[in-house]
Tab-separated table of C-alpha atoms in Angstrom:
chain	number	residue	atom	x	y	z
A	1	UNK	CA	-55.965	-68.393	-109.654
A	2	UNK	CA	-59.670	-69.473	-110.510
A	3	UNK	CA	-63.106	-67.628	-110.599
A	4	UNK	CA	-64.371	-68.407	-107.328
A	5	UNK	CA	-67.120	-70.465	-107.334
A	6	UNK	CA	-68.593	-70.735	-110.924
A	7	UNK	CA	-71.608	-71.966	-110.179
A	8	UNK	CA	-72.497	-68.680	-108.218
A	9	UNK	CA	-73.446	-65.561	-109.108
A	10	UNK	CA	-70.414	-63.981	-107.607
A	11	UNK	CA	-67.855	-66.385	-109.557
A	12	UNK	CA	-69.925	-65.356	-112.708
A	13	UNK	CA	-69.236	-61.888	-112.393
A	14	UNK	CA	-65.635	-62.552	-111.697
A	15	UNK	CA	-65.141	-64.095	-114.721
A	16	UNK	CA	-66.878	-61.786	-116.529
A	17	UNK	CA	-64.853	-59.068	-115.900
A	18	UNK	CA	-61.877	-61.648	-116.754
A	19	UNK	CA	-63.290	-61.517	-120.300
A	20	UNK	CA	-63.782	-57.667	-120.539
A	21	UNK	CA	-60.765	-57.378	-122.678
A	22	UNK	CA	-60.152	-61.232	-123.485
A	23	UNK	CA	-61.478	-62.818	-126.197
A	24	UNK	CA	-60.335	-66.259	-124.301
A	25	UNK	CA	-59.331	-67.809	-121.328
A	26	UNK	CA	-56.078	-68.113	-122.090
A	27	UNK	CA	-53.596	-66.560	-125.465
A	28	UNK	CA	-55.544	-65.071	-128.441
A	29	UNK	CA	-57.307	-69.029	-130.287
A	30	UNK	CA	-59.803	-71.202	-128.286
A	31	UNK	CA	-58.002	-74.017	-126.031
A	32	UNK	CA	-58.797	-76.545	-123.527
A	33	UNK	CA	-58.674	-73.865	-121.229
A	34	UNK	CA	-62.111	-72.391	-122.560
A	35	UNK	CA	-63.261	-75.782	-122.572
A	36	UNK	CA	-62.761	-76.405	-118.724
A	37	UNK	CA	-64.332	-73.425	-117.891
A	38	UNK	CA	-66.911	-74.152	-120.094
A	39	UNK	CA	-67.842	-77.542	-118.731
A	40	UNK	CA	-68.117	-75.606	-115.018
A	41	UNK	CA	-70.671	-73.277	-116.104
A	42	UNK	CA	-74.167	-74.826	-115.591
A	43	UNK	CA	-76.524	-72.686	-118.155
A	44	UNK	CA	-75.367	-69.534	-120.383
A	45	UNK	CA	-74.668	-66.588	-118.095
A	46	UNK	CA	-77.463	-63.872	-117.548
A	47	UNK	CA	-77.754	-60.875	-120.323
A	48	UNK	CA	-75.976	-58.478	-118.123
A	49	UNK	CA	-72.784	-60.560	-117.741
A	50	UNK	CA	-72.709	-59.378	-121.291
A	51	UNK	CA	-69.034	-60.491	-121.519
A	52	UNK	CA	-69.466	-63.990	-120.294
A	53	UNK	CA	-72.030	-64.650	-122.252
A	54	UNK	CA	-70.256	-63.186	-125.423
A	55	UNK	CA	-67.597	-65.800	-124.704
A	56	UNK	CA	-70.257	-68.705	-123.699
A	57	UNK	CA	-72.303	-68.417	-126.793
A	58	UNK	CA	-68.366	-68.128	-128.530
A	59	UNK	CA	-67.427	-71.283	-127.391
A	60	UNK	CA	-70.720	-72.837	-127.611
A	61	UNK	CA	-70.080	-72.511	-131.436
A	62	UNK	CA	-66.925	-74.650	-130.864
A	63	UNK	CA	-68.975	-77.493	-129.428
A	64	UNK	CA	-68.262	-80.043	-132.094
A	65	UNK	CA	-64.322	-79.221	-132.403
A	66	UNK	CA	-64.038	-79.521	-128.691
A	67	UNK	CA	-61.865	-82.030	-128.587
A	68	UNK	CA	-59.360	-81.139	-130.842
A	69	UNK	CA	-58.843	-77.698	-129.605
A	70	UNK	CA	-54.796	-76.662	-128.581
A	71	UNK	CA	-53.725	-77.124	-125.081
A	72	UNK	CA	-54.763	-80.172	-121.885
A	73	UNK	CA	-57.495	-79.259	-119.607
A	74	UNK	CA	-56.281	-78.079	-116.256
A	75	UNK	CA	-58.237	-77.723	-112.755
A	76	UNK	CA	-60.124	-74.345	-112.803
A	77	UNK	CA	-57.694	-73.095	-110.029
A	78	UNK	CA	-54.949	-72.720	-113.108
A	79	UNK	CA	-57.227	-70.035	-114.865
A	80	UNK	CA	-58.278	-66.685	-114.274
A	81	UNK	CA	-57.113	-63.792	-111.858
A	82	UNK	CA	-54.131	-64.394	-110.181
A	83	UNK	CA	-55.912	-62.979	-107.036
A	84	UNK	CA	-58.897	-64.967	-106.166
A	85	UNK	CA	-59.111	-68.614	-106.105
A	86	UNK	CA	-61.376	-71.488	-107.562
A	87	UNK	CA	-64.122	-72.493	-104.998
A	88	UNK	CA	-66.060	-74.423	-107.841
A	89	UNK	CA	-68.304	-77.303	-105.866
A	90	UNK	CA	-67.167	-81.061	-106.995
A	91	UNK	CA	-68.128	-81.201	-110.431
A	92	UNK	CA	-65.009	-80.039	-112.620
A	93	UNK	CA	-63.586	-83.841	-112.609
A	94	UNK	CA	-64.879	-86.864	-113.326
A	95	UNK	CA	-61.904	-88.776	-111.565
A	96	UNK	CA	-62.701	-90.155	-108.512
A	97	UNK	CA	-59.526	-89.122	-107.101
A	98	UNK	CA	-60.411	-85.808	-105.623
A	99	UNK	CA	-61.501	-86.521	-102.337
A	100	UNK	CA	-58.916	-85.504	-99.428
A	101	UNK	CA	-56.944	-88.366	-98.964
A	102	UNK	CA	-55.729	-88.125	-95.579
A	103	UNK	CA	-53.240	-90.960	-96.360
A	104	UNK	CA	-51.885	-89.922	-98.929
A	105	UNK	CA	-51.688	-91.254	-102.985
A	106	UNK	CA	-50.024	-94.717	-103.815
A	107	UNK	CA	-50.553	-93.345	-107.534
A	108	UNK	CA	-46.888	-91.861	-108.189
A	109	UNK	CA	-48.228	-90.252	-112.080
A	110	UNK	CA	-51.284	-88.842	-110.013
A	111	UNK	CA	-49.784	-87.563	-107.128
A	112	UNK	CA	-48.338	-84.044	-108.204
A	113	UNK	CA	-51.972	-83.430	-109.554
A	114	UNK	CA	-53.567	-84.621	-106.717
A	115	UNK	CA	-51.587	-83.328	-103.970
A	116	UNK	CA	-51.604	-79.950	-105.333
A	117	UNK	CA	-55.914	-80.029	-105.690
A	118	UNK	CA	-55.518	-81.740	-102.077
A	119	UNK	CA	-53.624	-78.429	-100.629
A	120	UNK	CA	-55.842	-75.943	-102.605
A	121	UNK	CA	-58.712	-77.364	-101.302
A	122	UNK	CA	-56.899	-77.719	-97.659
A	123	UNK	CA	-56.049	-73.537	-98.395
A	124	UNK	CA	-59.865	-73.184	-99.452
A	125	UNK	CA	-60.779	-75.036	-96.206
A	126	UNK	CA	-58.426	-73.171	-94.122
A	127	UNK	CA	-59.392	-69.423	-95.250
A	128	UNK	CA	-63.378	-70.525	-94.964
A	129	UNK	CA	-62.524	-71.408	-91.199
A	130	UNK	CA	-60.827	-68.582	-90.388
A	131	UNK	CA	-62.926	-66.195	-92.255
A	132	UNK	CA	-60.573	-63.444	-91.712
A	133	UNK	CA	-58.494	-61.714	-94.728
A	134	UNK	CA	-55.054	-61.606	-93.304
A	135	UNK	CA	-54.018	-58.210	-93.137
A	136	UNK	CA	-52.267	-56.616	-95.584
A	137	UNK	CA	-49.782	-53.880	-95.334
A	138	UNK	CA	-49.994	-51.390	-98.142
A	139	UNK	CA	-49.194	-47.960	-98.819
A	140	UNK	CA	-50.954	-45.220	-101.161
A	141	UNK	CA	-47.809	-43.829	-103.120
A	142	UNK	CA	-47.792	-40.689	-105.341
A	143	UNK	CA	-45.088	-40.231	-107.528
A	144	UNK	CA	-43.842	-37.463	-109.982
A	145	UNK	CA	-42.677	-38.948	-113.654
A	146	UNK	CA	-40.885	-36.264	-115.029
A	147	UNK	CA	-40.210	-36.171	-119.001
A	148	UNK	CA	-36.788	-35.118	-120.627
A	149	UNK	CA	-38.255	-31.820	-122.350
A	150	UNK	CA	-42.034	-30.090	-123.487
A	151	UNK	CA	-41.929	-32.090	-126.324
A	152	UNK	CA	-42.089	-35.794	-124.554
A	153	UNK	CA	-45.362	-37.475	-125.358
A	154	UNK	CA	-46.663	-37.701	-122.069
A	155	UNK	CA	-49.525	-39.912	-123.133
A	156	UNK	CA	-47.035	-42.500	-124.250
A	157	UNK	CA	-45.044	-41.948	-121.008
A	158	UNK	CA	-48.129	-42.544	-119.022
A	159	UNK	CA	-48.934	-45.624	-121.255
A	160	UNK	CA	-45.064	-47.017	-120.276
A	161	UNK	CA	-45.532	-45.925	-116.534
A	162	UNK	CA	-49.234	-48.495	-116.372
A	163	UNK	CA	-47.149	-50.828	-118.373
A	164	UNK	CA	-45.607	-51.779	-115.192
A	165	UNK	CA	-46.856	-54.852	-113.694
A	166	UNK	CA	-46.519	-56.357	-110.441
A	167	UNK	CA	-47.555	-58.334	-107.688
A	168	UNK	CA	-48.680	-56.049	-105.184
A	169	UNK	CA	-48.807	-52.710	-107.517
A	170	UNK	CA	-51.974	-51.379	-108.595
A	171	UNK	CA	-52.012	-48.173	-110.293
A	172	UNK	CA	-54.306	-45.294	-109.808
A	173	UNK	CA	-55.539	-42.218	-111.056
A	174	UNK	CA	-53.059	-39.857	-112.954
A	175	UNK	CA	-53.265	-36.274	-113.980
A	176	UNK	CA	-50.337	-34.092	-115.890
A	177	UNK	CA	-48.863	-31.174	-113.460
A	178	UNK	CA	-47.050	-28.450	-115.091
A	179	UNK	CA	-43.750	-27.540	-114.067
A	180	UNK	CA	-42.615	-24.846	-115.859
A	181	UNK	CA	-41.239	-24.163	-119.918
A	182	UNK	CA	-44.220	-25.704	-121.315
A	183	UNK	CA	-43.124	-28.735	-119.362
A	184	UNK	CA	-45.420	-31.185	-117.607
A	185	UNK	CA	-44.820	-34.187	-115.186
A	186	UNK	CA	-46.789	-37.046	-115.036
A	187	UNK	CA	-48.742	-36.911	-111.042
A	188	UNK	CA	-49.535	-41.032	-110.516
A	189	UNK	CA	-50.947	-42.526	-107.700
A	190	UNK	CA	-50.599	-45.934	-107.010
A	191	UNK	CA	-51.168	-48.829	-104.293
A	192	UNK	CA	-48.310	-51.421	-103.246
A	193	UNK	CA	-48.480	-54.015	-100.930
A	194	UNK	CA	-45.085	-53.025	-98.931
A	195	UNK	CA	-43.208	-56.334	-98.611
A	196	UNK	CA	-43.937	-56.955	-102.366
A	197	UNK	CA	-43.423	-53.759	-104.022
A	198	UNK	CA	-40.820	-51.064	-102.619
A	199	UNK	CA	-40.234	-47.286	-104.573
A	200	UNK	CA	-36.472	-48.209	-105.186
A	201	UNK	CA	-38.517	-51.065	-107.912
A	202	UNK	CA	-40.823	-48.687	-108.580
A	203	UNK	CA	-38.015	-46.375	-109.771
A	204	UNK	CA	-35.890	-48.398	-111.627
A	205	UNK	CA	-38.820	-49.561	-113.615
A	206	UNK	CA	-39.918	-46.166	-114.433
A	207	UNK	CA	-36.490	-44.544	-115.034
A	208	UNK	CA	-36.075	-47.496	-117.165
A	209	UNK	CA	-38.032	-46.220	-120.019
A	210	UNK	CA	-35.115	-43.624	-120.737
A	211	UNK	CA	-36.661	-42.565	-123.965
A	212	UNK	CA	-39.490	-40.789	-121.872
A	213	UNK	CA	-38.233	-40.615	-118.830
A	214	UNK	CA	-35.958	-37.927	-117.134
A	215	UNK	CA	-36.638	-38.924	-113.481
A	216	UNK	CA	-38.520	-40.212	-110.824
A	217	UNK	CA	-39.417	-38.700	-107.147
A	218	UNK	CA	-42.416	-39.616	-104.541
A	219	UNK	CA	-43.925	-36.903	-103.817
A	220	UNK	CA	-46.468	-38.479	-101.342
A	221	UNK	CA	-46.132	-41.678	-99.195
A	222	UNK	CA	-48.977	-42.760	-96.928
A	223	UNK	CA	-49.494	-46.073	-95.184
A	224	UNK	CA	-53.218	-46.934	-95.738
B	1	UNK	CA	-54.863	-48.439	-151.691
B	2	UNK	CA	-52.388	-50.683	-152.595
B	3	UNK	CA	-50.256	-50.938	-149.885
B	4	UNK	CA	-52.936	-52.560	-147.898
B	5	UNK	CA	-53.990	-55.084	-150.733
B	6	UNK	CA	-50.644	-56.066	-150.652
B	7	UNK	CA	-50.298	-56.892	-146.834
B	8	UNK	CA	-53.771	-58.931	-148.121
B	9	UNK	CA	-52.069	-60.604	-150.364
B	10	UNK	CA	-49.171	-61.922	-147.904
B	11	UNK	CA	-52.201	-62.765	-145.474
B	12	UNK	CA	-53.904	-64.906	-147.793
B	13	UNK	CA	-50.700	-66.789	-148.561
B	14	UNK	CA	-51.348	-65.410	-152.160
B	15	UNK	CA	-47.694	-65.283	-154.162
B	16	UNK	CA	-48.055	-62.121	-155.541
B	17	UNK	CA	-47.222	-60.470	-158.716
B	18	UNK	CA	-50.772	-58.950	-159.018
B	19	UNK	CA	-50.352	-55.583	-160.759
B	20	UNK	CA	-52.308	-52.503	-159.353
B	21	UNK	CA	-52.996	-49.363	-160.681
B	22	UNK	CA	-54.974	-46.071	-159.504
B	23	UNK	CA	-58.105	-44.639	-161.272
B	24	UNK	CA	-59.371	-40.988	-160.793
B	25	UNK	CA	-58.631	-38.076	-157.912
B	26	UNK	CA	-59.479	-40.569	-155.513
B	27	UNK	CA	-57.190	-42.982	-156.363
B	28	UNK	CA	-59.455	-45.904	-156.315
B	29	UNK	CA	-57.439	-48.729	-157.081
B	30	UNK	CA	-57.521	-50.899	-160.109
B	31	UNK	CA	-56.206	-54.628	-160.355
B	32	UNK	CA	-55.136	-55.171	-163.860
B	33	UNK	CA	-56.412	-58.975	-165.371
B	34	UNK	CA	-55.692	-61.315	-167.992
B	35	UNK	CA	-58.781	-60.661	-169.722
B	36	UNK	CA	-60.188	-57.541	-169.713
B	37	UNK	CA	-60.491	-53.945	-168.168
B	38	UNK	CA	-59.396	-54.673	-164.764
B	39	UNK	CA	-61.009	-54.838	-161.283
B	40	UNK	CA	-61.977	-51.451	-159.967
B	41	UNK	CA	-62.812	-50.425	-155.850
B	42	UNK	CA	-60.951	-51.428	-153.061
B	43	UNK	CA	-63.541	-54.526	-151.731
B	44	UNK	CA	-64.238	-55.506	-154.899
B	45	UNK	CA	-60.341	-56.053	-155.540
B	46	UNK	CA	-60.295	-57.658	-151.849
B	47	UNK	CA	-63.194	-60.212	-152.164
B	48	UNK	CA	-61.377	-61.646	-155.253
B	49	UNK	CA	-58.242	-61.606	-153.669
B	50	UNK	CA	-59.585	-63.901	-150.904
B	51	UNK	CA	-61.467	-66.203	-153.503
B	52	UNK	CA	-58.160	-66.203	-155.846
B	53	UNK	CA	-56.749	-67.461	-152.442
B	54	UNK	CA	-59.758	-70.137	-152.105
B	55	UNK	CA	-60.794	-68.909	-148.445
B	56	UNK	CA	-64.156	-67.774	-149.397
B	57	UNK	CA	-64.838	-69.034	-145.660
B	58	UNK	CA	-63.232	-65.284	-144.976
B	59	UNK	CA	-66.454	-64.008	-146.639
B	60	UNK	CA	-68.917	-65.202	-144.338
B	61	UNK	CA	-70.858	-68.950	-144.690
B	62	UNK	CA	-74.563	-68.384	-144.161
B	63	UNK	CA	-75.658	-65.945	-146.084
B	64	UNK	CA	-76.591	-63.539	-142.337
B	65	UNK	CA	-72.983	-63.914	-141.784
B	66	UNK	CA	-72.268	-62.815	-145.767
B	67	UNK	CA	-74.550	-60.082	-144.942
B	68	UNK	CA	-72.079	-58.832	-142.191
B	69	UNK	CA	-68.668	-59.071	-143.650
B	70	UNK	CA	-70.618	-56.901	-146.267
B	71	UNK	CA	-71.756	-54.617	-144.187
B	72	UNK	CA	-68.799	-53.622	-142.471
B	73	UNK	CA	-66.725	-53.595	-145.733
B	74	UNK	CA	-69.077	-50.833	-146.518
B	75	UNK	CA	-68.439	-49.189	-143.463
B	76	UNK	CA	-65.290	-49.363	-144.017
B	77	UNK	CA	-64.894	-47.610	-147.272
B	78	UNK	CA	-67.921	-45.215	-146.488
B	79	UNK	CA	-66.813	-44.316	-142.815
B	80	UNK	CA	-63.852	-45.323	-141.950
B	81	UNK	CA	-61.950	-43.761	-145.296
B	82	UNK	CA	-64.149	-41.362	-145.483
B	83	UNK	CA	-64.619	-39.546	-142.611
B	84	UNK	CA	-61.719	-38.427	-140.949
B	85	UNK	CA	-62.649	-35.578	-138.185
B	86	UNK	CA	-62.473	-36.193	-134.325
B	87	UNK	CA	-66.490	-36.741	-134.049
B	88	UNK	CA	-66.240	-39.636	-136.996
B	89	UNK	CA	-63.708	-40.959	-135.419
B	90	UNK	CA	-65.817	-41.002	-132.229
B	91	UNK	CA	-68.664	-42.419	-133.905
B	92	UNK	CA	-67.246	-45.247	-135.200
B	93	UNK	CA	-65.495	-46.108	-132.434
B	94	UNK	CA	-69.121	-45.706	-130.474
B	95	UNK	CA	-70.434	-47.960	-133.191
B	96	UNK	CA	-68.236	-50.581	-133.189
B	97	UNK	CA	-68.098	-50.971	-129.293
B	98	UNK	CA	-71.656	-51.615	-129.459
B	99	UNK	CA	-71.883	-54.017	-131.874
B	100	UNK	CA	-68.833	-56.004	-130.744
B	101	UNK	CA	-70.393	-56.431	-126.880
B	102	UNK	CA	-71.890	-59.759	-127.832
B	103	UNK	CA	-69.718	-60.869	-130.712
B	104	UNK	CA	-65.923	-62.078	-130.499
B	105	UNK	CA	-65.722	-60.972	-134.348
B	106	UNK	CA	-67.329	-58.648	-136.455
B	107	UNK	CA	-69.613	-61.403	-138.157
B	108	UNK	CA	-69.961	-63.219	-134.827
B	109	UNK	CA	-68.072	-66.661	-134.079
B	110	UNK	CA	-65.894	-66.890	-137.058
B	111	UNK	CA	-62.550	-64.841	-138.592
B	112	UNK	CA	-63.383	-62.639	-141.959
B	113	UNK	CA	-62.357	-60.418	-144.411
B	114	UNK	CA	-64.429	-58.038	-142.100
B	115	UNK	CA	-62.274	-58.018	-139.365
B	116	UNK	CA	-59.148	-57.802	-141.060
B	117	UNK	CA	-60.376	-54.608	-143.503
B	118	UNK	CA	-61.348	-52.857	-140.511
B	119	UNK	CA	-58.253	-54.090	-138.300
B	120	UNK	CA	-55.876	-52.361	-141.250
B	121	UNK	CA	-58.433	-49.498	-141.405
B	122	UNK	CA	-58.571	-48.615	-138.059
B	123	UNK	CA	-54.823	-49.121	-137.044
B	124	UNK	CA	-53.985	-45.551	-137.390
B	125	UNK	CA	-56.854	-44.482	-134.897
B	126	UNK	CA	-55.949	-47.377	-132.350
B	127	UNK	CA	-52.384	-46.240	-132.312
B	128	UNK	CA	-53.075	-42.771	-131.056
B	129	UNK	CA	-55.854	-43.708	-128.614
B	130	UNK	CA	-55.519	-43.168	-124.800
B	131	UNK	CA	-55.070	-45.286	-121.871
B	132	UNK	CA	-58.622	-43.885	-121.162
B	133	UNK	CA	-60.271	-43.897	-124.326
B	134	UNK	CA	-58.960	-47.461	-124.991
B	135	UNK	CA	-60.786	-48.865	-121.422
B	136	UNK	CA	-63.923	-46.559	-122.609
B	137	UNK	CA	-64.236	-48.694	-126.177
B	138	UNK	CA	-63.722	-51.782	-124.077
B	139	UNK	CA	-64.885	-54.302	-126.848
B	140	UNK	CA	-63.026	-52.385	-129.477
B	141	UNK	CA	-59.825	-52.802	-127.444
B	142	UNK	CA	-60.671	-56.805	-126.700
B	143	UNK	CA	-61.508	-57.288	-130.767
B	144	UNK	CA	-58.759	-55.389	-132.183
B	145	UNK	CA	-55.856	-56.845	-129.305
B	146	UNK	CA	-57.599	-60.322	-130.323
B	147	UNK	CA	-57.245	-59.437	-134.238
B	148	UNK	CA	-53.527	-58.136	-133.833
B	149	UNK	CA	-52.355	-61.518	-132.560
B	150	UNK	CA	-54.207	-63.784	-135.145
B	151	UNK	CA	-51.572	-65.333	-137.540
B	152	UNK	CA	-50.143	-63.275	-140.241
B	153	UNK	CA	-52.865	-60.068	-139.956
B	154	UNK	CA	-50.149	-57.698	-138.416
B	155	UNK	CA	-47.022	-58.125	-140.111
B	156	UNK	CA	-45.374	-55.008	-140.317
B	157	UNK	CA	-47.704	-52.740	-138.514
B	158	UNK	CA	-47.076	-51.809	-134.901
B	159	UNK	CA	-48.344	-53.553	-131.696
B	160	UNK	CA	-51.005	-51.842	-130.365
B	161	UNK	CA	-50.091	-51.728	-126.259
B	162	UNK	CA	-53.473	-52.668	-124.450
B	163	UNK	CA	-53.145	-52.481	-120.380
B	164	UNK	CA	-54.379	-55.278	-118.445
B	165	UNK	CA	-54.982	-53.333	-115.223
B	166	UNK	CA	-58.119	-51.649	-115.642
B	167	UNK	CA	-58.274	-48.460	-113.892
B	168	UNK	CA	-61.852	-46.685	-115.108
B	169	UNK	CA	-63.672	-49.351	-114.309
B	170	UNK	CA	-67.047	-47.533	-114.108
B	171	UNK	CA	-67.395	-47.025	-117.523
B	172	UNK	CA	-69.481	-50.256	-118.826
């Protein structure tokens, strides 16, 4: 997790589109967590990051209660997108601690802390070298949700179907089909990585929701 | 009406027993006092609530931020109750994403009567929205999902399902 590297432009827009739909970093009050990220922003972002700078100016106003907001202040990695990580330059601790120890710690309460920033920044180093995204396999899946009669509220089955969340899945466009008797099924695309995210999960997921659901078929598999 | 000044009352922490009554065609409700006629209108009945509760912090603090929680109460009765076809509905919803880009609450940093009035008054519409329409009033989804969870608002009301994964993303 993380925003990249805060103190660019790119990282900025990252977590701005974090806070599209999030009033915080993390749960529904102000924590810690807002604070960290705070601290790793150098100057409010620009006017159109209009959702990072909602939150900035939002937590700005918490200044004075810093301190005694809920939670502990984690490294920036532990916030964010579970898909890209934190590339923030040096500045998020003050501890002197961070530095790659090559050695290793003698500190046995700092240790898990430090050996897990030491191997996030060895990842960091490691993908930076390389330079290459490993390769992915995914497919492009379209699948057919059908309801149980005409009178199924397909807007509520399409609202279960996106419910669905997954490593790997990413859902896509959607448009209602008719079948037949006033009846129509649910066409979804979606995207899966294929050794995270396999139609017989798929299916159970989506059958699961047996107040909406009839059935379940592909209709279209493609590898992309 | 009275329903809702009751699920006020449970929010404020307020023990109840208030007596309400209903005045006209419109029903405009009527809180009965001690001494004297009663209170009459919906906000006026709510704004004593929340001082009878001593959170007049709900109200607003500065007198800008007063001005809001006003404001919107107003909208609220005006707009929200009293409009009711698809384009009002649309309007308000227009409205509302607009003015919530840049604010995490109606009045800005801090929780009011505002937000809760229009949280109650807009439940109905939320509930029926799309999985499109919701990611098109972005900051309407973020403020209400935000106002849902805050302590005590919801009660018995349904959750509102908002979708992390956001599909439309062109729409900003």
């Amino acid at each position: 997790m993380g925003f990249g590297d805060l103190k660019s432009a790119a990282g900025l827009r990252v977590l701005n589109d974090f806070l599209a739909d999030r009033s915080y970093i993390e749960g529904y009050v102000p924590s810690q967590a807002d604070i960290a990220v705070f601290e790793a922003i150098d100057a409010p972002p620009p006017a159109e990051l209009f959702h990072a700078l909602r939150w900035y100016n939002h937590i700005k106003s918490y200044e004075k209660e810093k301190a005694s907001l809920p939670g502990v202040k984690k490294a920036l990695g532990k916030y964010g997108p579970a898909d890209v990580e934190d590339t923030t330059g040096a500045a998020t601790d003050s501890k002197d601690d961070d530095d790659i120890d090559l050695f290793g710690s003698d500190d046995e309460e700092e240790s898990e802390e430090a050996k897990k920033l030491r191997e996030e920044r060895l990842a960091q180093y490691e993908s930076k070298k390389s330079k290459k995204p490993a390769v992915v396999a995914k497919s492009s899946i379209l699948l057919d949700v059908k309801p149980w009669d005409d009178e199924t509220d397909m807007a509520k089955l399409e609202e279960c179907v996106r419910s669905i969340q997954a490593d790997g899945l990413v859902w896509g466009s959607s448009k209602l089909v008719p079948v037949g008797y006033g009846i129509k099924k649910l066409q979804i695309q979606c995207v899966v990585e294929d050794d995270k995210v396999g139609t017989d999960m798929l299916e159970e997921r989506i059958t699961a929701f047996e107040d909406y659901v009839q059935s379940m078929d592909v209709a279209a598999f493609n590898k992309i | 009406g009275p329903e809702e000044l009751a699920l006020l009352e449970r929010l404020l922490g307020l023990p109840g027993g208030n007596k309400y009554g209903a005045q006209g065609e419109r029903k405009v409700p009527v809180l009965q006092t001690n001494n004297g006629p009663g209170l009459t209108g919906f906000m006026t009945i709510a704004a004593h609530l929340v001082k009878q509760a001593k959170k007049d912090q709900l109200l607003g603090s500065t007198a800008e931020e007063k001005a809001v929680v006003q404001q919107w109460l107003e909208y609220r009765v005006t707009r929200v109750d009293g409009g009711s076809s698809k384009e009002d509905t649309t309007t308000i919803l227009k409205d509302l994403n607009t003015h919530l880009e840049d604010k995490v609450y109606l009045a800005g940093n801090i929780f009011t009567l505002a937000d809760i009035l229009m949280y109650y008054g807009l439940h109905h519409v939320m509930v029926d929205l799309t999985v499109q329409e919701k990611e098109k009033y972005l900051n309407v989804s973020r403020w209400f999902n935000h106002i849902q969870h805050y302590p005590g608002v919801r009660q018995h009301l349904s959750n509102v399902i908002f979708i992390k994964n956001r599909l439309y993303t062109n729409v900003h």
